[in-house]
Tab-separated table of C-alpha atoms in Angstrom:
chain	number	residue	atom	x	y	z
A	1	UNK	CA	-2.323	22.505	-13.749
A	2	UNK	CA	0.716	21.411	-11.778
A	3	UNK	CA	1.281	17.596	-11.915
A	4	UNK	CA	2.927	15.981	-9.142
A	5	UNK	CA	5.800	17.413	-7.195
A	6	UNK	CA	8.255	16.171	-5.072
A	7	UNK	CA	11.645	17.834	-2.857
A	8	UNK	CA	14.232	17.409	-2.917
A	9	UNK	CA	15.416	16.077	-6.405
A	10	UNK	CA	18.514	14.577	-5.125
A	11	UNK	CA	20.021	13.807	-1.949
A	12	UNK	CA	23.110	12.293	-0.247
A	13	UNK	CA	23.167	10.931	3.088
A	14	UNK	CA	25.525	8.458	5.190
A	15	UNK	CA	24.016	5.160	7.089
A	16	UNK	CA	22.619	5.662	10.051
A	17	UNK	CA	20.989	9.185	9.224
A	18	UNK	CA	17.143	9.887	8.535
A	19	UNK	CA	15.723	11.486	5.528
A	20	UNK	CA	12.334	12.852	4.581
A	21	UNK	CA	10.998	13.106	1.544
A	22	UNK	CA	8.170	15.389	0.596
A	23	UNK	CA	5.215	14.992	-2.386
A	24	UNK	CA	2.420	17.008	-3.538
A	25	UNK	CA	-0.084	15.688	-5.403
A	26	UNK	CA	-1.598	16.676	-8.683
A	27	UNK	CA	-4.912	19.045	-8.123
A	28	UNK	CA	-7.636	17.597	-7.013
A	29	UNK	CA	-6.202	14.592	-6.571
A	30	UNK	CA	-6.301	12.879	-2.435
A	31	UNK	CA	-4.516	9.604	-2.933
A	32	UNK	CA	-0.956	9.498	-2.375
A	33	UNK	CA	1.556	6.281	-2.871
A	34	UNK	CA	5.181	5.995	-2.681
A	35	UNK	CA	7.460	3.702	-4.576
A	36	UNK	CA	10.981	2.901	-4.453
A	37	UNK	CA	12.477	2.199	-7.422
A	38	UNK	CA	16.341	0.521	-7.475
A	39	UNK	CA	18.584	1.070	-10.184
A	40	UNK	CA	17.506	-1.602	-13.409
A	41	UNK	CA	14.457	-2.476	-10.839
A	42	UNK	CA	10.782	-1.778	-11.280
A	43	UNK	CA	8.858	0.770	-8.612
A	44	UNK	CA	8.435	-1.462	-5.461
A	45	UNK	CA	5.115	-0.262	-3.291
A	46	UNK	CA	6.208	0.842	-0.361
A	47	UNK	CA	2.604	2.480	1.148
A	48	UNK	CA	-0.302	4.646	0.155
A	49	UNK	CA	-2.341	7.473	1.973
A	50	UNK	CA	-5.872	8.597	1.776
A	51	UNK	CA	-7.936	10.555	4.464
A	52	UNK	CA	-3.996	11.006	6.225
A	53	UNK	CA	-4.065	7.272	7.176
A	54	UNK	CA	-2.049	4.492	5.906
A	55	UNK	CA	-4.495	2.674	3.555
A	56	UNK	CA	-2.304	-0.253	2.354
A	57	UNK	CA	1.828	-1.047	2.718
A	58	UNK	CA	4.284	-2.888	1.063
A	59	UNK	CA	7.096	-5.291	2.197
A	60	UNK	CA	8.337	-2.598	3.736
A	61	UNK	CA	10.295	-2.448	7.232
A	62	UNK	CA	8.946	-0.044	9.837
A	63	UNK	CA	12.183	2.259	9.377
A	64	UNK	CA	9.823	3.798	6.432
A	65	UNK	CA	6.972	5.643	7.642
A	66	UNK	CA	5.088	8.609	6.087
A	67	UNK	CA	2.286	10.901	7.122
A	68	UNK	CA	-0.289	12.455	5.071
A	69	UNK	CA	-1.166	16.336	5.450
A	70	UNK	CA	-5.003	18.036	5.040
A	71	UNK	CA	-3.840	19.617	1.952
A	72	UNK	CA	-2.995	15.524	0.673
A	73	UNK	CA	0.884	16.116	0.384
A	74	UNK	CA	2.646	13.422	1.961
A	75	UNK	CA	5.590	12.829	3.514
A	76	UNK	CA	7.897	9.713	3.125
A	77	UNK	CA	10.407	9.307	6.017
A	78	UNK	CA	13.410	6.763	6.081
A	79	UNK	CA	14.941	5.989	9.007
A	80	UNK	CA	18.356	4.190	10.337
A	81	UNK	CA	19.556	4.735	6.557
A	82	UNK	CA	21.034	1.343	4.936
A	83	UNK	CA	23.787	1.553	1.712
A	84	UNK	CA	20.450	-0.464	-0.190
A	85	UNK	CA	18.348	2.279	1.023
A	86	UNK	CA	19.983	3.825	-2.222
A	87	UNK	CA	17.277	4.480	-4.845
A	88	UNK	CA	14.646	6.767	-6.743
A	89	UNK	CA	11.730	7.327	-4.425
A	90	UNK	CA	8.625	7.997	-6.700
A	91	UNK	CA	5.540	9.500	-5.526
A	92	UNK	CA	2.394	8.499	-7.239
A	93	UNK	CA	-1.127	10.697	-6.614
A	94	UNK	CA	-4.646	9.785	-7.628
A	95	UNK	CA	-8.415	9.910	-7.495
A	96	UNK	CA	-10.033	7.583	-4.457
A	97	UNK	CA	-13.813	7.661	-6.256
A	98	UNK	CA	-14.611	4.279	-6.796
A	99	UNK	CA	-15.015	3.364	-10.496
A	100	UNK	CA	-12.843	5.878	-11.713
A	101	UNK	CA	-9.547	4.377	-14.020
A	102	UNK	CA	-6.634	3.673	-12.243
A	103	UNK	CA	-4.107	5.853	-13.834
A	104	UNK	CA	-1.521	6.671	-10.921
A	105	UNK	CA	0.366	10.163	-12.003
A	106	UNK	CA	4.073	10.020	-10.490
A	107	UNK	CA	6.469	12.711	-9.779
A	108	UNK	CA	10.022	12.724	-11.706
A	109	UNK	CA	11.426	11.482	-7.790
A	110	UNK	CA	13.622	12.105	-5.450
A	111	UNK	CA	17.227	10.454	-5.839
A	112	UNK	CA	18.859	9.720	-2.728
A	113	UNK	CA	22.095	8.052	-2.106
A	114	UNK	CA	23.600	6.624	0.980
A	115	UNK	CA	27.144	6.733	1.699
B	1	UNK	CA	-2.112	-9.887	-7.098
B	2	UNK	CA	-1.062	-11.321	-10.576
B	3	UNK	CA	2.383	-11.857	-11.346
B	4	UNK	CA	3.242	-10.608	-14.719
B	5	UNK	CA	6.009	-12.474	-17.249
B	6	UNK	CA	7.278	-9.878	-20.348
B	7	UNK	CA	10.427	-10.380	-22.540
B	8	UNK	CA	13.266	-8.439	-20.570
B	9	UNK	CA	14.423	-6.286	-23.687
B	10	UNK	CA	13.041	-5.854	-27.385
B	11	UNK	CA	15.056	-3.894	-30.624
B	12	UNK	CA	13.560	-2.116	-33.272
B	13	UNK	CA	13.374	0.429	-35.793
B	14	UNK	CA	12.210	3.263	-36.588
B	15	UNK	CA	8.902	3.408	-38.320
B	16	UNK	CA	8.300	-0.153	-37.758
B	17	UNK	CA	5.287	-1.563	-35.214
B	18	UNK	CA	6.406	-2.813	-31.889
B	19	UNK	CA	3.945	-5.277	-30.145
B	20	UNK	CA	4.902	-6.106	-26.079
B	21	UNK	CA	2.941	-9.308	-24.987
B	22	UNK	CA	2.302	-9.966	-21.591
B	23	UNK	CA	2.108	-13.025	-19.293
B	24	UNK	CA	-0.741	-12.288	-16.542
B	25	UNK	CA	-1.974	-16.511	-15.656
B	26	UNK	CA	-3.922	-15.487	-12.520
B	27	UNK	CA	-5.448	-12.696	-13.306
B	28	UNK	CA	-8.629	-12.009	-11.273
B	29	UNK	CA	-11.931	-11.270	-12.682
B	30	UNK	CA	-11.678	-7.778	-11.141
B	31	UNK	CA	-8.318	-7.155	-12.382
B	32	UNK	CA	-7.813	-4.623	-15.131
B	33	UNK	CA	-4.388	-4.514	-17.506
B	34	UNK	CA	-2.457	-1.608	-17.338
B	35	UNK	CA	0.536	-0.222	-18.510
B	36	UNK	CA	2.871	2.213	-18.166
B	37	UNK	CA	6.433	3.773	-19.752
B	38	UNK	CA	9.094	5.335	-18.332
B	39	UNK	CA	12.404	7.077	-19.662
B	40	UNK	CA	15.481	7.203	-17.377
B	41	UNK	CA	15.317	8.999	-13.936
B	42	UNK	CA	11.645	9.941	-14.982
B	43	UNK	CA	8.312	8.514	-12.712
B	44	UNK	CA	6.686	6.072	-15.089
B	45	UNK	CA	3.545	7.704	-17.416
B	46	UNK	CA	0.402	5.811	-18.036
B	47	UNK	CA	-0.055	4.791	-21.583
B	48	UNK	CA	-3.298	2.809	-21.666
B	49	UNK	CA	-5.294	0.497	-19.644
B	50	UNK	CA	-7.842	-2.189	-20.716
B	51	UNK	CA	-10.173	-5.124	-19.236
B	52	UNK	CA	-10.520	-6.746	-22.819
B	53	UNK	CA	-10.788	-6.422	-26.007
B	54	UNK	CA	-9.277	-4.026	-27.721
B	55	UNK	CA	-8.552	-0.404	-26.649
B	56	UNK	CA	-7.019	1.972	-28.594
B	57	UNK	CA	-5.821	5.974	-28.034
B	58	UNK	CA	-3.425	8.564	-29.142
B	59	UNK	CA	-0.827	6.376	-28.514
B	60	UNK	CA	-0.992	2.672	-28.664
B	61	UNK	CA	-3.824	-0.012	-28.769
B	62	UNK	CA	-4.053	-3.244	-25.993
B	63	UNK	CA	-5.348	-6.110	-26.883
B	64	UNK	CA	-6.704	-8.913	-24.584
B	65	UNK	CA	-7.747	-12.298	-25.868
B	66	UNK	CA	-10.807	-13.569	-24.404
B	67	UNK	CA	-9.246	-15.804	-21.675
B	68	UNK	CA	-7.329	-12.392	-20.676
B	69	UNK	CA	-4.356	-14.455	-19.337
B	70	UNK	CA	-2.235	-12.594	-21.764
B	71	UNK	CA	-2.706	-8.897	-23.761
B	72	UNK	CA	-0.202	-6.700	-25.892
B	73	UNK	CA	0.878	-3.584	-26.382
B	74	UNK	CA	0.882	-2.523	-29.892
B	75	UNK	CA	2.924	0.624	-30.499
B	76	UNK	CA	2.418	1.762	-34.513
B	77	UNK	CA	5.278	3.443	-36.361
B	78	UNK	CA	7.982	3.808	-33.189
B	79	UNK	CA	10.240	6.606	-33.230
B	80	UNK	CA	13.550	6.878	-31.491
B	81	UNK	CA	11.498	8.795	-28.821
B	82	UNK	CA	9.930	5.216	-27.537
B	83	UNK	CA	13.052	4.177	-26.571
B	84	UNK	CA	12.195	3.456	-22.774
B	85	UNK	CA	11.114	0.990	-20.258
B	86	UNK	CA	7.149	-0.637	-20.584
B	87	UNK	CA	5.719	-1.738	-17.540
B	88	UNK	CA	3.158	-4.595	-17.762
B	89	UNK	CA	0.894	-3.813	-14.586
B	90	UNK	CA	-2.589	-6.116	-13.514
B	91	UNK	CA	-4.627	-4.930	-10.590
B	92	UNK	CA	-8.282	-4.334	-9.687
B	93	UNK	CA	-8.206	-0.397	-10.097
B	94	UNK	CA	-12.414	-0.281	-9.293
B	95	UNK	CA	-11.599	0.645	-5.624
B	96	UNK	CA	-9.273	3.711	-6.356
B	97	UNK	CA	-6.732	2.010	-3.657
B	98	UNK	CA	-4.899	0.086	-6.168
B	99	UNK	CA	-1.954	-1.200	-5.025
B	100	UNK	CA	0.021	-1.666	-7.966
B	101	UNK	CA	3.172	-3.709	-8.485
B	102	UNK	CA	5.497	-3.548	-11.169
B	103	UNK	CA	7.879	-6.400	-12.570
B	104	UNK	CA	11.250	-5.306	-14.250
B	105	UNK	CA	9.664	-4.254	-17.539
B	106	UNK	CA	10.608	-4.518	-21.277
B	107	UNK	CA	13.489	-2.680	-22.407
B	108	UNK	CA	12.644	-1.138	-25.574
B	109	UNK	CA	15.259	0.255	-27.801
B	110	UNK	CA	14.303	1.808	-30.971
B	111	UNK	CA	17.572	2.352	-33.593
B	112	UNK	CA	17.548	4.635	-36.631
């Protein structure tokens, strides 16, 4: 059973440029969220998907948007890249169903750095 | 949500029992207390979650007092393998939309 996945590992791209960043979830799960995590920081929320809609969002600017595909891998797009843009992006998948525990299963993330 | 408060860094040794408390004042009655560890350039892994009492696994046990302001993680008999970064985490999970937000952790390192 394949946990959760995410492309590319690492990345390097100068200001100004857009990246996207790609997740799959673990099976059977539909919930995806995506983190950003700075170096010596804890994982900031940056937005979750269910049902391919944005169900909840950090204090995130709008440069970051994602989308959310039928087969619930997700998509995490930067745009207008800033030098603090720099930083792990996690993905995190779980189960919507109401009452079930909240354990969140992240991906090993994607590193990207801006130049 | 509820802000969390844990020490920034802890030592220990091996073999010995490492116990993480956690600050949580405003914790809401739906809010559950989870937490999570995670090694360097790895996505944090769930350890063990809790709404109070005591829980216990594999791994470590939580405890929550009955005012559930506070809990701790109890890790028995550490191994250098523990050394890594615990995440103190409060949020009402019953929804499956949790929104979770992490503070900057506890530093564990565990010395020979």
């Amino acid at each position: 059973d394949a946990g959760v996945t995410q492309s590319p590992t690492h990345l390097i791209k100068t200001r100004g440029q857009q990246v996207t960043l790609r997740c799959s979830p673990k099976s059977g799960h539909d919930t995806v969220s995506w983190y950003q995590q700075a170096l010596g920081q804890g994982p900031q929320f940056i937005f979750q998907y269910y049902e391919e809609e944005e169900r909840q969002r950090g204090n995130f600017p709008d440069r970051f948007s994602g989308h959310q595909f039928p087969n619930y891998s997700s998509e995490l797009n930067v745009n207008a890249l800033l030098l603090g843009d720099s930083a792990l992006y996690l993905c995190a998948s779980s189960l919507s169903l109401q009452g079930v525990t909240g354990e969140l299963f992240f991906g090993e993330g994607s590193r990207l750095t801006v130049l | 949500l509820a802000k969390t408060t844990q020490p920034i860094s802890m030592d220990s040794y091996e073999g010995q029992e490492v116990n993480i408390t956690c600050s949580h004042n405003n914790i809401a009655t739906n809010d559950y207390i989870t937490w999570y560890q995670q090694f360097p350039s790895q996505g944090p892994r769930f350890i063990i979650q809790g709404y109070k009492t005591k829980v216990t696994n594999e791994v470590a046990s939580l405890f929550i007092p009955a005012d559930r302001k506070s809990s701790t993680l109890s890790l028995p008999r550490v191994s250098l393998s523990d050394t890594a970064v615990y995440y103190c985490l409060v949020g009402d999970i019953q929804t499956g939309f949790q929104k979770l937000v992490f503070g900057t952790g506890t530093r564990l390192l565990v010395s020979p």
